[in-house]
Coordinates of C-alpha atoms (C1' of nucleotides) in Angstrom, one line a residue:
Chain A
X1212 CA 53.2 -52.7 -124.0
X1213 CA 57.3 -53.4 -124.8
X1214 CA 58.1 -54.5 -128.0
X1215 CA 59.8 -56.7 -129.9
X1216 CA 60.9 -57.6 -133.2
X1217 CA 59.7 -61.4 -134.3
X1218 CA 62.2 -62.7 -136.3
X1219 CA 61.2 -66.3 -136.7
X1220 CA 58.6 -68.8 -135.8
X1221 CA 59.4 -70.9 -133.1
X1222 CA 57.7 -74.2 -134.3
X1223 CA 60.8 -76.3 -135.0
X1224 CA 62.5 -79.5 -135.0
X1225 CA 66.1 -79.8 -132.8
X1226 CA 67.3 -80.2 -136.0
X1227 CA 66.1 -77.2 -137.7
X1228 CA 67.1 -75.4 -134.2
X1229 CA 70.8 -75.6 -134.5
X1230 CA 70.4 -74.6 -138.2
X1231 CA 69.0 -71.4 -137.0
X1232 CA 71.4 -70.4 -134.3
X1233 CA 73.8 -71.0 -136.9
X1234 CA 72.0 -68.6 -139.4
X1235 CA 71.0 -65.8 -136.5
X1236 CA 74.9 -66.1 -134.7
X1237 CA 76.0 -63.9 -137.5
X1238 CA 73.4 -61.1 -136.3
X1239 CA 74.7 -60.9 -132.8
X1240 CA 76.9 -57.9 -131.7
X1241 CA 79.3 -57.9 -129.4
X1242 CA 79.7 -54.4 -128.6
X1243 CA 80.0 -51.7 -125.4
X1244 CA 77.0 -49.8 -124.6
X1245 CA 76.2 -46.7 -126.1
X1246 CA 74.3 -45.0 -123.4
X1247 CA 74.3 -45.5 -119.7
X1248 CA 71.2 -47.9 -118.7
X1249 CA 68.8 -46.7 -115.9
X1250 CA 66.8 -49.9 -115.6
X1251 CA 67.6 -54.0 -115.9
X1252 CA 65.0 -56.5 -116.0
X1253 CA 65.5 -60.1 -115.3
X1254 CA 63.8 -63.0 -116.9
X1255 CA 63.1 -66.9 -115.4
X1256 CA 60.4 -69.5 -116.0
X1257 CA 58.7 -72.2 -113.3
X1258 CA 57.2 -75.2 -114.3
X1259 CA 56.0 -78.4 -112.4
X1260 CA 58.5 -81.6 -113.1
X1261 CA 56.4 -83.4 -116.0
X1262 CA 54.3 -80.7 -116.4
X1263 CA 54.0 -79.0 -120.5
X1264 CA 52.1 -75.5 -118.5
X1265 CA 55.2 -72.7 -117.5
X1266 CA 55.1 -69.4 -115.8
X1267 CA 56.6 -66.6 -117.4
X1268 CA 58.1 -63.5 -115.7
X1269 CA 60.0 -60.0 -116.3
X1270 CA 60.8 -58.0 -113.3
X1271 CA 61.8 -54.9 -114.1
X1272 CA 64.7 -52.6 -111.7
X1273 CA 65.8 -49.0 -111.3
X1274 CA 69.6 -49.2 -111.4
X1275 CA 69.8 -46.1 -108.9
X1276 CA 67.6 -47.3 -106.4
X1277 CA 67.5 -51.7 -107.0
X1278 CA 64.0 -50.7 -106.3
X1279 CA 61.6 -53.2 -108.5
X1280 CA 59.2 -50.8 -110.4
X1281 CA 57.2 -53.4 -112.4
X1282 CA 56.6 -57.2 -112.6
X1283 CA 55.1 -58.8 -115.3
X1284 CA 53.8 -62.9 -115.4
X1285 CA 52.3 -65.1 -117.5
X1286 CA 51.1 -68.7 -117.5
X1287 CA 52.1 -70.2 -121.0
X1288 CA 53.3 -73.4 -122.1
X1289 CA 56.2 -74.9 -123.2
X1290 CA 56.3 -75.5 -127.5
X1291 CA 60.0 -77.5 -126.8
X1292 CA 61.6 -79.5 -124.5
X1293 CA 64.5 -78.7 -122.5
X1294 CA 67.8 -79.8 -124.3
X1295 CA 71.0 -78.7 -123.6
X1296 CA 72.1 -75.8 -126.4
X1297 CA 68.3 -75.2 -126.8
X1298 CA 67.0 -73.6 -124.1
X1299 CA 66.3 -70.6 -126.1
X1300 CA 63.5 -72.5 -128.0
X1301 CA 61.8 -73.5 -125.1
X1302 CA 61.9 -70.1 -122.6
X1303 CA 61.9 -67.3 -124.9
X1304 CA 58.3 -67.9 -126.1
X1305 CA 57.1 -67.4 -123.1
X1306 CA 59.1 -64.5 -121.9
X1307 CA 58.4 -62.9 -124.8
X1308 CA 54.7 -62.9 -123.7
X1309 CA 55.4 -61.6 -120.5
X1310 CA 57.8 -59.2 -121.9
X1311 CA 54.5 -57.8 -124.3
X1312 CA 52.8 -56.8 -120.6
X1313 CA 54.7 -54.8 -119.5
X1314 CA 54.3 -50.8 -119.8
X1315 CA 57.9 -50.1 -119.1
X1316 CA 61.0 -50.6 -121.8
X1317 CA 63.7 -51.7 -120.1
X1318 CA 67.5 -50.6 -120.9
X1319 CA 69.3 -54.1 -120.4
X1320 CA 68.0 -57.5 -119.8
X1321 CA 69.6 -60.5 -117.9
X1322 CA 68.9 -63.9 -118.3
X1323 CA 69.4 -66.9 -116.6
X1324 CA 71.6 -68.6 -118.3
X1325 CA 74.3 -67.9 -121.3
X1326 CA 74.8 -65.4 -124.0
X1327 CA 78.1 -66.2 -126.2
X1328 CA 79.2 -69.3 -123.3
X1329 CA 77.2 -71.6 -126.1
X1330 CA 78.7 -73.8 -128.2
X1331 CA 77.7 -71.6 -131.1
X1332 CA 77.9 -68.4 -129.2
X1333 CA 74.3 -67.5 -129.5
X1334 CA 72.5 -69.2 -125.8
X1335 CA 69.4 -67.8 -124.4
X1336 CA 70.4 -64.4 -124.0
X1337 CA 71.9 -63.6 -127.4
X1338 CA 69.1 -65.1 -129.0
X1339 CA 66.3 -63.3 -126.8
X1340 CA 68.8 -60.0 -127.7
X1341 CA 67.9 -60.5 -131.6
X1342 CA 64.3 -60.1 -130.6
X1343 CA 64.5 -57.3 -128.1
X1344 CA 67.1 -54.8 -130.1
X1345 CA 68.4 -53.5 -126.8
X1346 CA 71.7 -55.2 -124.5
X1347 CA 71.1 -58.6 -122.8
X1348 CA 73.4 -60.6 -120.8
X1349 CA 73.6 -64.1 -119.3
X1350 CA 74.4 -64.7 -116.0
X1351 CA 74.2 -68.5 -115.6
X1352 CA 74.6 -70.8 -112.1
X1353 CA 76.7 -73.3 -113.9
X1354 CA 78.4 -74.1 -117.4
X1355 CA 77.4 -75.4 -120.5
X1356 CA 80.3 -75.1 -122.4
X1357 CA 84.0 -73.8 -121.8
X1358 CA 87.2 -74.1 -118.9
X1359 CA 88.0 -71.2 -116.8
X1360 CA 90.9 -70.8 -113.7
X1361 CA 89.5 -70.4 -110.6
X1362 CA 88.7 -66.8 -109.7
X1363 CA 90.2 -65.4 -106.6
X1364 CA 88.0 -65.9 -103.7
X1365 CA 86.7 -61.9 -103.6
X1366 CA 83.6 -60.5 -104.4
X1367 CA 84.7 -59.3 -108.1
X1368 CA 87.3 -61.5 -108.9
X1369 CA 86.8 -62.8 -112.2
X1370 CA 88.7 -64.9 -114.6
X1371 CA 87.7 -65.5 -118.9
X1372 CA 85.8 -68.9 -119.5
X1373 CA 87.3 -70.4 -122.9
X1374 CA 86.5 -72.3 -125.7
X1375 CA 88.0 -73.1 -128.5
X1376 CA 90.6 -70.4 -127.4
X1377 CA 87.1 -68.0 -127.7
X1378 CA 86.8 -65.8 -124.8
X1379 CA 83.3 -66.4 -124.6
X1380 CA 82.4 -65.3 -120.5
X1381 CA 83.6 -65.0 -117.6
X1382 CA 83.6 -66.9 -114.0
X1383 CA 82.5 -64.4 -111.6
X1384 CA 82.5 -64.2 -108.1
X1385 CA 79.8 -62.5 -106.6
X1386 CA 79.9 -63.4 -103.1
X1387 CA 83.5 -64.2 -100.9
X1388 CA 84.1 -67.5 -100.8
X1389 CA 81.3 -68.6 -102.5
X1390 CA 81.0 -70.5 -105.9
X1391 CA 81.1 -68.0 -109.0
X1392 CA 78.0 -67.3 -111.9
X1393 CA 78.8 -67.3 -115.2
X1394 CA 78.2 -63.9 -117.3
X1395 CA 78.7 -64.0 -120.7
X1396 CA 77.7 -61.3 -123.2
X1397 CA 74.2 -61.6 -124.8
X1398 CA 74.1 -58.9 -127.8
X1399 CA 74.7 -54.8 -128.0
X1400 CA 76.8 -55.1 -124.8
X1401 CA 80.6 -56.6 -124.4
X1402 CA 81.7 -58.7 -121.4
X1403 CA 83.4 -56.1 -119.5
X1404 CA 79.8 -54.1 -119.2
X1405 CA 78.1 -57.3 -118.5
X1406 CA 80.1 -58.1 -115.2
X1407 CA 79.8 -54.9 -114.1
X1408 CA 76.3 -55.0 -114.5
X1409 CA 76.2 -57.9 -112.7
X1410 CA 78.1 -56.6 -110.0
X1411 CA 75.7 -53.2 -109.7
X1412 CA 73.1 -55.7 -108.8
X1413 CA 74.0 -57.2 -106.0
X1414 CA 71.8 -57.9 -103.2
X1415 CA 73.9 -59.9 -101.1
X1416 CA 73.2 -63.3 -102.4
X1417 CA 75.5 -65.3 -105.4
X1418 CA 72.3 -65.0 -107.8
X1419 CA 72.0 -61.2 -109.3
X1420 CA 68.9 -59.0 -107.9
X1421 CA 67.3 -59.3 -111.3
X1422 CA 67.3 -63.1 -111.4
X1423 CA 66.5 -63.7 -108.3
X1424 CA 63.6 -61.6 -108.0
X1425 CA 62.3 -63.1 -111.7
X1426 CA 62.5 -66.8 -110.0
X1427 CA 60.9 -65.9 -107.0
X1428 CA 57.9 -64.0 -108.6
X1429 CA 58.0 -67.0 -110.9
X1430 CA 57.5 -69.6 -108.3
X1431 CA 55.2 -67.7 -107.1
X1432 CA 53.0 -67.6 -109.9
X1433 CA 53.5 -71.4 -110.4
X1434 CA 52.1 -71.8 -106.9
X1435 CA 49.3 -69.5 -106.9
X1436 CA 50.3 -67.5 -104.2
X1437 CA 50.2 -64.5 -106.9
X1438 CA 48.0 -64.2 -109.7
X1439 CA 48.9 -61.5 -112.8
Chain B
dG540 C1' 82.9 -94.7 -129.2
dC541 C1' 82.5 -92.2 -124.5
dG542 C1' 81.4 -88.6 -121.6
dA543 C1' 79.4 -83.7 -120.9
dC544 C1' 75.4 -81.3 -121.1
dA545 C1' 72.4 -73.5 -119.4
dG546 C1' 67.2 -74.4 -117.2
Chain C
dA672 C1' 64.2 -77.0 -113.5
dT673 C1' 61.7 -79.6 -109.4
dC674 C1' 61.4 -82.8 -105.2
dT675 C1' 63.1 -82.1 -99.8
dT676 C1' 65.8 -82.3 -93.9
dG677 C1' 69.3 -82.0 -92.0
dT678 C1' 73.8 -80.5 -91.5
dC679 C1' 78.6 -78.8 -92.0
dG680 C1' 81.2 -74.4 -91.9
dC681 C1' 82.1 -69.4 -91.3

DNA sequence: GCGACAG
DNA sequence: ATCTTGTCGC
């Protein structure tokens, strides 16, 4: 089973939320790696519209090959709702639980969503990143928080997404012509390594191989075409 | 005060 | 996030 480290309960108001991210922001690290990573696993969660049950799931990737050498899924449910800055309270639960399954330790995680590109630099992946003592990285399909130029229209173009004159991310195109993600740095990894990362697992879609294949083993927990 | 607002 | 068919563009 992978590990973590449980830092905190996660039976908490909004209120005592954002006074937590602003206690654990001073624990992230923004740093380059320290050793080349030979697997990535991606995290999402599924969950019916108006619905408190979620499904949970880790897929877990062989950098080399982009082969998937384990999947991991749970069926939880949700302690907090979904509000904007939050989404760490409500997800990572979960995840965590899935995360606990699996027999393999991965070398980076990606998340779907933001690292630093939070309004107190510590979004889903940063947070999670505290817990799992290894790199994470967001790779969101949208912004929360910051203004960015327009990346050239090439795969790999990228330009910095800013907030109060923070580099915080990055708009990346990962497909021509087609509408950038938004990587941002999670914790024991910088930005540059994160877009490259990003980049290394491309599939041919916008949406990284590692998010992609978390959402649709998610969805297909949530409709019981797969059972874990 | 008003608008924005990851998934 | 989820609910859904067709449709515009390369």
């Amino acid at each position: 089973m992978a590990n973590y480290q449980h830092l905190h309960d996660w039976n908490l108001s909004p209120t005592e939320a954002v006074i937590l991210q602003n206690q654990l922001r001073t624990q992230v690290r923004i740093q380059p790696l320290t050793t080349t990573p030979k697997t990535i696993a991606g995290c999402d969660i599924s969950f019916n519209k108006f619905e408190e049950t979620v499904y949970a799931g880790v897929v877990v990737i062989d950098l080399e090959t982009m082969e998937t050498i384990e999947e991991a899924g749970v069926v939880s449910t949700a302690p907090f709702p979904y509000i904007p800055g939050l989404l760490s309270f409500r997800e990572i639960p979960s995840l965590l639980e899935a995360w606990a399954k699996l027999t393999i330790e991965p070398d980076v995680v990606m998340f779907d969503g933001h690292g630093t590109a939070h309004p107190r630099r510590i979004g889903i992946a940063s947070h999670a990143g505290l817990f799992l003592n290894r790199p994470t990285f967001g790779c969101g399909k949208s912004v929360l928080v910051g203004k960015y130029e327009e990346p050239a229209l090439e795969r790999g173009s990228w330009s910095p997404m800013t907030h109060y004159k923070d580099v915080i991310g990055a708009a990346l195109r990962t497909k021509n012509k087609v509408n950038p993600v938004y990587v941002s740095p999670g914790n024991l990894i910088d930005l540059e390594t994160a877009i490259a990362l990003t980049l290394q697992c491309d599939g041919g879609y916008r949406i990284p191989e590692p998010t992609r294949r978390a959402h649709n083993l998610v969805n297909a927990l949530r409709k019981g075409e797969k059972v874990m």
